[in-house]
Short mmCIF file of C-alpha atoms in Angstrom, two decimals:
data_model
loop_
_atom_site.label_atom_id
_atom_site.label_comp_id
_atom_site.label_asym_id
_atom_site.label_seq_id
_atom_site.Cartn_x
_atom_site.Cartn_y
_atom_site.Cartn_z
CA MET P 261 0.00 0.00 0.00
CA LEU P 262 1.39 3.38 -1.04
CA THR P 263 1.88 5.97 1.68
CA LYS P 264 0.58 9.38 0.79
CA VAL P 265 3.39 11.91 0.98
CA SER P 266 2.66 15.62 1.29
CA THR P 267 4.03 17.50 -1.69
CA ARG P 268 2.73 20.87 -0.58
CA PRO P 269 5.44 23.43 -1.35
CA HIS P 270 6.68 25.51 1.55
CA VAL P 271 5.61 28.64 -0.33
CA PHE P 272 1.96 27.71 0.24
CA GLU P 273 2.43 28.34 3.96
CA THR P 274 3.17 31.97 3.16
CA ILE P 275 0.10 32.17 0.96
CA GLU P 276 -2.09 30.59 3.64
CA ASN P 277 -0.76 33.05 6.23
CA ARG P 278 -1.65 35.93 3.94
CA LEU P 279 -5.17 34.57 3.54
CA ARG P 280 -5.56 34.25 7.31
CA GLU P 281 -4.41 37.85 7.63
CA LEU P 282 -7.06 38.93 5.13
CA LYS P 283 -9.76 37.12 7.08
CA SER P 284 -8.65 38.49 10.45
CA ASN P 285 -8.66 42.05 9.04
CA GLY P 286 -12.14 41.66 7.61
CA LEU P 287 -10.81 42.09 4.07
CA TYR P 288 -11.40 38.56 2.79
CA ARG P 289 -13.67 38.56 -0.26
CA HIS P 290 -16.82 36.45 -0.19
CA TYR P 291 -18.56 35.51 -3.43
CA LEU P 292 -22.26 34.74 -3.61
CA PRO P 293 -23.15 32.07 -6.19
CA THR P 294 -26.07 33.44 -8.19
CA ALA P 295 -28.59 32.20 -10.71
CA HIS P 296 -30.10 35.31 -12.24
CA MET P 297 -33.58 34.84 -13.67
CA ALA P 298 -34.50 36.53 -16.92
CA ALA P 299 -38.20 36.31 -16.09
CA SER P 300 -37.61 38.25 -12.86
CA PRO P 301 -35.06 41.02 -13.52
CA GLY P 302 -32.98 41.88 -10.49
CA GLN P 303 -33.68 38.55 -8.79
CA THR P 304 -31.39 35.60 -8.22
CA LEU P 305 -31.88 32.18 -6.68
CA ARG P 306 -30.09 31.23 -3.46
CA MET P 307 -30.84 27.87 -1.88
CA GLY P 308 -34.25 27.84 -3.56
CA GLU P 309 -35.21 31.35 -2.44
CA GLU P 310 -35.44 34.48 -4.57
CA VAL P 311 -33.00 37.19 -3.55
CA GLN P 312 -33.12 40.81 -4.72
CA VAL P 313 -29.82 42.08 -6.16
CA TRP P 314 -29.21 45.77 -5.40
CA CYS P 315 -25.57 46.12 -6.48
CA SER P 316 -25.68 45.13 -10.15
CA ASN P 317 -23.83 47.04 -12.85
CA ASP P 318 -26.61 46.01 -15.25
CA TYR P 319 -27.88 49.56 -14.86
CA LEU P 320 -30.79 49.42 -17.32
CA GLY P 321 -31.68 45.75 -16.84
CA LEU P 322 -30.88 44.94 -20.46
CA SER P 323 -29.11 41.65 -19.70
CA GLN P 324 -32.56 40.14 -19.15
CA HIS P 325 -34.32 42.05 -21.93
CA PRO P 326 -36.26 39.69 -24.23
CA ASP P 327 -34.92 41.35 -27.39
CA LEU P 328 -31.29 40.75 -26.37
CA ILE P 329 -32.03 37.19 -25.31
CA ARG P 330 -33.79 36.51 -28.61
CA ALA P 331 -30.93 38.04 -30.62
CA GLN P 332 -28.35 35.87 -28.86
CA ILE P 333 -30.38 32.67 -29.15
CA GLU P 334 -31.08 33.19 -32.85
CA SER P 335 -27.46 34.04 -33.57
CA THR P 336 -26.24 31.01 -31.59
CA ALA P 337 -28.46 28.77 -33.71
CA LEU P 338 -26.84 30.23 -36.84
CA HIS P 339 -23.22 30.62 -35.75
CA GLY P 340 -22.63 28.34 -32.76
CA THR P 341 -21.32 29.09 -29.29
CA SER P 342 -17.71 30.11 -30.02
CA MET P 343 -15.60 31.75 -32.70
CA GLY P 344 -13.04 28.99 -32.22
CA GLY P 345 -10.09 31.32 -32.57
CA SER P 346 -8.56 34.71 -31.95
CA ARG P 347 -9.46 37.77 -34.00
CA ASN P 348 -6.65 37.05 -36.47
CA ILE P 349 -7.46 33.31 -36.74
CA GLY P 350 -11.07 33.10 -37.88
CA GLY P 351 -12.38 35.12 -34.95
CA THR P 352 -13.38 38.35 -36.67
CA SER P 353 -17.03 37.85 -37.51
CA THR P 354 -19.08 40.14 -39.71
CA THR P 355 -20.81 41.29 -36.51
CA HIS P 356 -17.50 42.28 -34.89
CA VAL P 357 -16.82 44.48 -37.91
CA ALA P 358 -20.32 45.99 -37.91
CA LEU P 359 -20.26 46.65 -34.16
CA GLU P 360 -16.85 48.33 -34.26
CA SER P 361 -18.13 50.57 -37.04
CA GLU P 362 -21.23 51.45 -35.00
CA LEU P 363 -19.15 52.25 -31.91
CA ALA P 364 -16.74 54.48 -33.83
CA GLY P 365 -19.63 56.46 -35.28
CA TRP P 366 -21.40 56.63 -31.89
CA HIS P 367 -18.39 58.35 -30.34
CA GLY P 368 -17.43 60.37 -33.41
CA LYS P 369 -14.07 58.60 -33.78
CA GLU P 370 -12.24 57.09 -36.73
CA ARG P 371 -12.06 53.57 -35.37
CA ALA P 372 -13.13 51.31 -32.51
CA LEU P 373 -11.64 48.06 -31.26
CA ILE P 374 -13.49 45.40 -29.25
CA PHE P 375 -11.82 43.52 -26.38
CA SER P 376 -12.93 40.64 -24.17
CA SER P 377 -13.60 43.01 -21.25
CA GLY P 378 -13.34 46.63 -20.22
CA TYR P 379 -10.35 45.76 -18.02
CA VAL P 380 -8.53 44.21 -20.98
CA ALA P 381 -9.45 47.17 -23.19
CA ASN P 382 -7.82 49.62 -20.78
CA PHE P 383 -4.81 47.48 -19.90
CA GLU P 384 -3.90 46.51 -23.46
CA THR P 385 -4.52 49.87 -25.10
CA LEU P 386 -2.62 51.91 -22.53
CA SER P 387 0.29 49.51 -22.06
CA VAL P 388 0.86 49.21 -25.81
CA LEU P 389 0.38 52.86 -26.81
CA LEU P 390 2.33 54.38 -23.91
CA SER P 391 5.24 52.03 -24.57
CA ALA P 392 5.22 52.78 -28.29
CA VAL P 393 5.91 56.51 -28.09
CA PRO P 394 9.47 57.52 -27.08
CA ASP P 395 9.77 59.88 -24.09
CA MET P 396 6.06 59.62 -23.30
CA VAL P 397 4.80 60.86 -19.92
CA VAL P 398 1.39 59.89 -18.56
CA LEU P 399 -0.61 61.87 -16.02
CA SER P 400 -3.15 59.74 -14.13
CA ASP P 401 -5.95 60.70 -11.72
CA GLU P 402 -5.30 59.11 -8.31
CA ASN P 403 -8.80 57.57 -8.25
CA ASN P 404 -8.48 55.79 -11.59
CA HIS P 405 -9.72 52.21 -11.95
CA ARG P 406 -7.24 49.40 -11.42
CA SER P 407 -7.33 48.49 -15.12
CA LEU P 408 -6.01 51.96 -15.99
CA ILE P 409 -3.42 51.82 -13.22
CA GLU P 410 -2.09 48.41 -14.32
CA GLY P 411 -1.97 49.41 -17.99
CA ILE P 412 0.09 52.47 -17.08
CA ARG P 413 2.37 50.44 -14.79
CA ARG P 414 3.10 47.97 -17.57
CA ALA P 415 4.24 50.73 -19.91
CA SER P 416 7.87 51.80 -19.87
CA CYS P 417 7.22 55.52 -19.58
CA GLU P 418 7.34 58.27 -16.97
CA LYS P 419 4.25 58.37 -14.77
CA ARG P 420 2.74 61.17 -12.69
CA ILE P 421 -0.30 60.81 -10.43
CA PHE P 422 -2.33 63.95 -9.69
CA PRO P 423 -4.90 64.37 -6.88
CA HIS P 424 -8.44 63.45 -7.84
CA ASN P 425 -9.98 66.05 -10.18
CA ASP P 426 -7.35 68.62 -9.12
CA LEU P 427 -6.97 70.87 -12.15
CA VAL P 428 -4.41 73.15 -10.48
CA GLU P 429 -2.06 70.26 -9.73
CA LEU P 430 -2.67 68.70 -13.15
CA GLU P 431 -1.67 71.94 -14.86
CA ARG P 432 1.38 72.28 -12.61
CA CYS P 433 2.48 68.79 -13.69
CA LEU P 434 1.85 69.49 -17.36
CA ALA P 435 3.80 72.76 -17.19
CA GLU P 436 6.90 70.92 -15.98
CA TYR P 437 7.38 69.27 -19.34
CA ASP P 438 8.62 70.75 -22.56
CA GLY P 439 5.83 71.51 -24.99
CA SER P 440 7.19 69.07 -27.56
CA ARG P 441 7.34 66.11 -25.18
CA PRO P 442 4.45 63.63 -25.78
CA LYS P 443 1.97 63.49 -22.89
CA MET P 444 -1.28 61.67 -22.14
CA ILE P 445 -3.85 62.46 -19.44
CA VAL P 446 -5.75 59.36 -18.24
CA PHE P 447 -9.01 59.80 -16.34
CA GLU P 448 -12.61 58.62 -15.98
CA SER P 449 -15.90 60.40 -16.57
CA VAL P 450 -17.79 58.80 -13.64
CA TYR P 451 -15.90 57.37 -10.66
CA SER P 452 -18.10 54.53 -9.46
CA MET P 453 -17.00 54.32 -5.84
CA ASP P 454 -17.91 57.94 -5.06
CA ALA P 455 -20.41 58.59 -7.89
CA ASP P 456 -18.66 61.83 -8.80
CA ALA P 457 -17.73 63.10 -12.25
CA SER P 458 -14.57 64.56 -13.72
CA PRO P 459 -14.39 68.06 -15.24
CA ILE P 460 -13.97 66.65 -18.73
CA SER P 461 -14.00 69.91 -20.69
CA ALA P 462 -11.59 71.61 -18.28
CA ILE P 463 -9.18 68.69 -18.58
CA CYS P 464 -9.50 68.85 -22.37
CA ASP P 465 -8.72 72.58 -22.19
CA LEU P 466 -5.49 71.79 -20.34
CA ALA P 467 -4.67 69.00 -22.78
CA GLN P 468 -5.13 71.41 -25.67
CA LYS P 469 -3.03 74.11 -23.96
CA TYR P 470 -0.15 71.73 -23.23
CA ASN P 471 -0.43 69.58 -26.37
CA ALA P 472 -1.41 66.39 -24.52
CA LEU P 473 -3.44 63.38 -25.59
CA THR P 474 -6.41 62.30 -23.45
CA TYR P 475 -7.69 58.84 -22.58
CA LEU P 476 -11.19 58.89 -21.06
CA ASP P 477 -12.83 55.87 -19.43
CA GLU P 478 -16.62 56.30 -19.83
CA THR P 479 -17.43 52.85 -18.42
CA HIS P 480 -20.07 53.92 -15.89
CA ALA P 481 -21.62 56.57 -18.13
CA ILE P 482 -22.11 54.44 -21.26
CA GLY P 483 -25.80 53.80 -21.79
CA VAL P 484 -26.98 56.06 -18.98
CA LYS P 485 -25.70 59.52 -19.97
CA GLY P 486 -26.21 61.52 -23.13
CA PRO P 487 -29.16 61.81 -25.56
CA THR P 488 -28.29 58.42 -27.10
CA GLY P 489 -26.39 56.98 -24.13
CA ALA P 490 -22.90 57.60 -25.52
CA GLY P 491 -21.72 58.98 -22.17
CA ILE P 492 -21.02 62.28 -20.50
CA CYS P 493 -19.06 63.59 -23.48
CA GLU P 494 -22.21 63.31 -25.56
CA GLU P 495 -24.26 64.88 -22.75
CA ILE P 496 -22.05 67.98 -22.57
CA GLY P 497 -21.16 68.12 -26.27
CA GLU P 498 -17.45 67.42 -25.72
CA THR P 499 -15.67 65.83 -28.68
CA ARG P 500 -12.01 66.42 -27.81
CA PRO P 501 -10.95 63.30 -25.84
CA THR P 502 -8.45 61.43 -28.02
CA PHE P 503 -9.57 58.00 -26.82
CA VAL P 504 -12.89 56.95 -25.28
CA GLN P 505 -13.25 53.59 -23.56
CA GLY P 506 -16.53 51.85 -22.81
CA VAL P 507 -17.99 48.47 -21.91
CA PHE P 508 -20.88 46.21 -22.86
CA GLY P 509 -21.13 44.42 -19.50
CA LYS P 510 -22.88 47.23 -17.67
CA ALA P 511 -25.71 49.29 -19.18
CA ILE P 512 -25.61 47.56 -22.59
CA GLY P 513 -26.29 44.20 -20.95
CA THR P 514 -23.80 41.76 -22.52
CA VAL P 515 -20.02 41.32 -22.10
CA GLY P 516 -16.86 42.88 -23.46
CA GLY P 517 -15.23 46.28 -23.77
CA TYR P 518 -13.93 48.63 -26.44
CA VAL P 519 -11.83 51.69 -27.18
CA ALA P 520 -12.68 54.30 -29.81
CA GLY P 521 -10.11 56.73 -31.17
CA PRO P 522 -7.72 57.55 -34.03
CA ASP P 523 -7.42 54.96 -36.77
CA ALA P 524 -3.63 54.58 -36.80
CA ALA P 525 -3.32 54.33 -33.00
CA LEU P 526 -5.94 51.59 -32.69
CA ASP P 527 -4.57 49.79 -35.73
CA TYR P 528 -1.25 49.72 -33.87
CA VAL P 529 -2.95 48.29 -30.78
CA ARG P 530 -4.70 45.70 -32.97
CA SER P 531 -1.31 44.71 -34.37
CA TYR P 532 0.73 44.62 -31.14
CA ALA P 533 -1.50 44.08 -28.07
CA PRO P 534 -0.96 40.51 -26.72
CA GLY P 535 -4.32 40.50 -24.93
CA PHE P 536 -6.04 41.22 -28.23
CA ILE P 537 -3.98 38.99 -30.52
CA PHE P 538 -3.57 35.88 -28.37
CA THR P 539 -7.06 35.29 -26.97
CA THR P 540 -10.21 33.72 -28.39
CA SER P 541 -12.59 36.42 -29.56
CA LEU P 542 -16.05 36.95 -28.15
CA PRO P 543 -18.73 34.76 -29.83
CA GLN P 544 -20.62 36.26 -32.75
CA ALA P 545 -23.88 35.50 -30.93
CA CYS P 546 -22.75 37.70 -28.04
CA MET P 547 -21.85 40.47 -30.47
CA ASP P 548 -25.27 40.21 -32.14
CA ALA P 549 -26.88 40.61 -28.71
CA THR P 550 -24.61 43.59 -28.10
CA LEU P 551 -25.73 45.21 -31.35
CA LYS P 552 -29.32 44.83 -30.17
CA GLY P 553 -28.37 46.24 -26.76
CA LEU P 554 -26.70 49.22 -28.42
CA GLU P 555 -29.84 49.81 -30.47
CA LEU P 556 -32.02 49.79 -27.34
CA VAL P 557 -29.60 52.06 -25.48
CA ARG P 558 -29.53 54.60 -28.30
CA HIS P 559 -33.32 54.83 -28.12
CA GLY P 560 -33.48 54.29 -24.36
CA THR P 561 -34.57 57.73 -23.16
CA ASP P 562 -37.36 56.25 -21.05
CA LEU P 563 -34.98 53.74 -19.46
CA ARG P 564 -32.49 56.47 -18.57
CA ARG P 565 -35.24 58.64 -17.11
CA ALA P 566 -36.54 55.73 -15.02
CA LEU P 567 -33.02 55.01 -13.73
CA THR P 568 -32.61 58.63 -12.67
CA ASP P 569 -36.06 58.77 -11.06
CA ASN P 570 -35.44 55.58 -9.10
CA SER P 571 -32.03 56.81 -7.92
CA LEU P 572 -33.61 60.02 -6.64
CA ARG P 573 -36.39 58.03 -4.97
CA MET P 574 -33.82 55.84 -3.22
CA LYS P 575 -31.85 58.85 -2.01
CA ALA P 576 -35.03 60.34 -0.56
CA ALA P 577 -35.84 57.08 1.23
CA LEU P 578 -32.30 56.90 2.68
CA ARG P 579 -32.50 60.51 3.89
CA SER P 580 -35.85 59.83 5.52
CA ALA P 581 -34.28 56.91 7.41
CA ASP P 582 -31.18 58.98 8.37
CA ILE P 583 -28.92 56.55 6.52
CA PRO P 584 -25.62 58.21 5.48
CA PHE P 585 -24.68 58.04 1.81
CA ILE P 586 -22.55 59.91 -0.71
CA ASP P 587 -24.94 62.12 -2.64
CA GLY P 588 -23.23 62.05 -6.02
CA GLU P 589 -24.68 63.45 -9.20
CA HIS P 590 -25.07 60.08 -10.85
CA HIS P 591 -27.08 56.87 -10.58
CA ILE P 592 -24.67 55.04 -8.26
CA ILE P 593 -25.43 55.44 -4.54
CA PRO P 594 -22.54 54.64 -2.15
CA VAL P 595 -23.97 54.01 1.35
CA THR P 596 -21.18 54.60 3.86
CA VAL P 597 -20.69 51.84 6.47
CA PRO P 598 -17.17 52.37 7.89
CA GLY P 599 -15.35 49.31 9.18
CA GLY P 600 -14.58 46.10 7.32
CA ASP P 601 -16.28 43.89 9.90
CA ARG P 602 -19.33 46.12 10.18
CA VAL P 603 -19.99 46.47 6.45
CA ARG P 604 -19.68 42.69 6.13
CA LYS P 605 -22.13 42.15 9.00
CA VAL P 606 -24.67 44.57 7.51
CA ALA P 607 -24.46 42.80 4.15
CA ASP P 608 -24.88 39.41 5.82
CA LEU P 609 -27.92 40.59 7.81
CA LEU P 610 -29.56 42.00 4.69
CA LEU P 611 -29.11 38.68 2.92
CA GLU P 612 -30.13 36.37 5.75
CA ASP P 613 -33.04 38.39 7.17
CA HIS P 614 -34.38 40.26 4.15
CA LEU P 615 -33.20 38.30 1.09
CA ILE P 616 -31.41 41.40 -0.17
CA TYR P 617 -27.94 41.12 -1.69
CA VAL P 618 -25.52 44.06 -1.69
CA GLN P 619 -21.81 43.31 -1.91
CA PRO P 620 -19.71 45.19 0.68
CA ILE P 621 -16.94 47.35 -0.77
CA ASN P 622 -13.74 47.48 1.25
CA PHE P 623 -9.99 47.97 0.89
CA PRO P 624 -8.27 48.09 -1.57
CA SER P 625 -11.28 49.15 -3.68
CA VAL P 626 -11.75 52.05 -1.24
CA PRO P 627 -9.46 53.42 1.52
CA LEU P 628 -9.58 51.80 4.95
CA GLY P 629 -12.26 53.40 7.10
CA THR P 630 -14.42 54.37 4.12
CA GLU P 631 -16.11 51.01 3.53
CA ARG P 632 -19.51 51.14 1.85
CA LEU P 633 -22.38 49.41 0.12
CA ARG P 634 -22.59 50.41 -3.53
CA VAL P 635 -26.29 50.53 -4.41
CA THR P 636 -27.88 50.78 -7.84
CA VAL P 637 -31.60 51.12 -8.57
CA ALA P 638 -32.52 49.79 -12.01
CA PRO P 639 -35.60 50.97 -13.93
CA TYR P 640 -37.57 47.82 -13.05
CA ARG P 641 -37.47 48.54 -9.29
CA THR P 642 -40.80 49.65 -7.80
CA ALA P 643 -41.44 52.36 -5.23
CA GLU P 644 -42.48 49.66 -2.76
CA GLN P 645 -39.22 47.75 -3.25
CA ILE P 646 -37.20 50.91 -2.73
CA GLU P 647 -39.02 51.75 0.50
CA HIS P 648 -38.54 48.18 1.73
CA PHE P 649 -34.83 48.30 0.94
CA ALA P 650 -34.40 51.48 3.00
CA TYR P 651 -36.38 49.95 5.89
CA ALA P 652 -34.35 46.74 5.80
CA LEU P 653 -31.05 48.61 5.65
CA GLU P 654 -32.03 50.85 8.56
CA SER P 655 -32.87 47.74 10.62
CA CYS P 656 -29.58 46.01 9.81
CA LEU P 657 -27.47 49.10 10.49
CA ALA P 658 -29.04 49.37 13.95
CA ARG P 659 -28.03 45.79 14.74
CA ALA P 660 -24.52 45.80 13.30
#
């Protein structure tokens, strides 16, 4: 009989110690297995019970829209479940081409490029472009998303981080460099953790003054801002950002990300980005559903109005219950619950006692001591559900 010998490398002890440290600090991440139900938007099954999801990025509820579901099913029947290769090996479907053309026109740019996710879109585009230009310097808002941060880190260029939305410090940094030196300002339109917006036009003014490129992440504004949902730039009539990034996995209701911008720059990314070249492309059926989602978003004035109305209704209910929250100007509502243990306990109580799921947000997504619940209120939510959510949250906060 063979004796079982432990082959666990010593290095795993270090990893296990780090995990124990995470758990003891209240920073360990818990994942809730879900089974979203298209017939009941905003609901998921957990141990046979329906749970309301109040933290989804599916801002308009389009992931369960019958038109998108039908488009994906019909396309799957025609084209199958996978492209079977990367974009350069049989993975560029006619729908990929059509969708990239639609996205470029939507943002008023020469070209658009689709990636497997918004994270990959940011990481690959920034890391490749910033490394390609000699003597490049990048100026990055301190609150930028991790995908932007990692893309900048990967690039072999000089990096400067300026305080969040601080135009004075941004200009001071820009003025330090010779006018002929290539520069790029990287920022977001809506910062999802605080629900605040960047001064896009003012940043574009500085970019124009100091001859800098701009890279704008519109992830959380796509679909919900602007007359046709093209983001805050469309809402304010700003056309100057050099690159605009967006995603399909939030308001458009499918999966994937993209960047729109100058033709030559994105052709270079298409030709050199490893995360674009060496990965299987998104299925054509998913892209057909995305085209349908884009169509609904572009004509989704009523959906956007309902999202705004519900967000205002939720804020009023939270105020009435004396529940602290960050009153941003956008649809995301961060409810402040400082303390890693406490925010976890509140989330657990909501789930166990009220069948309400909101994922706690803690470090490193937000600074220690600023933990929160990030609440979104999709158009399908009723006034009664909103009032019940506020009541349930008030009860759980009192017990935590």
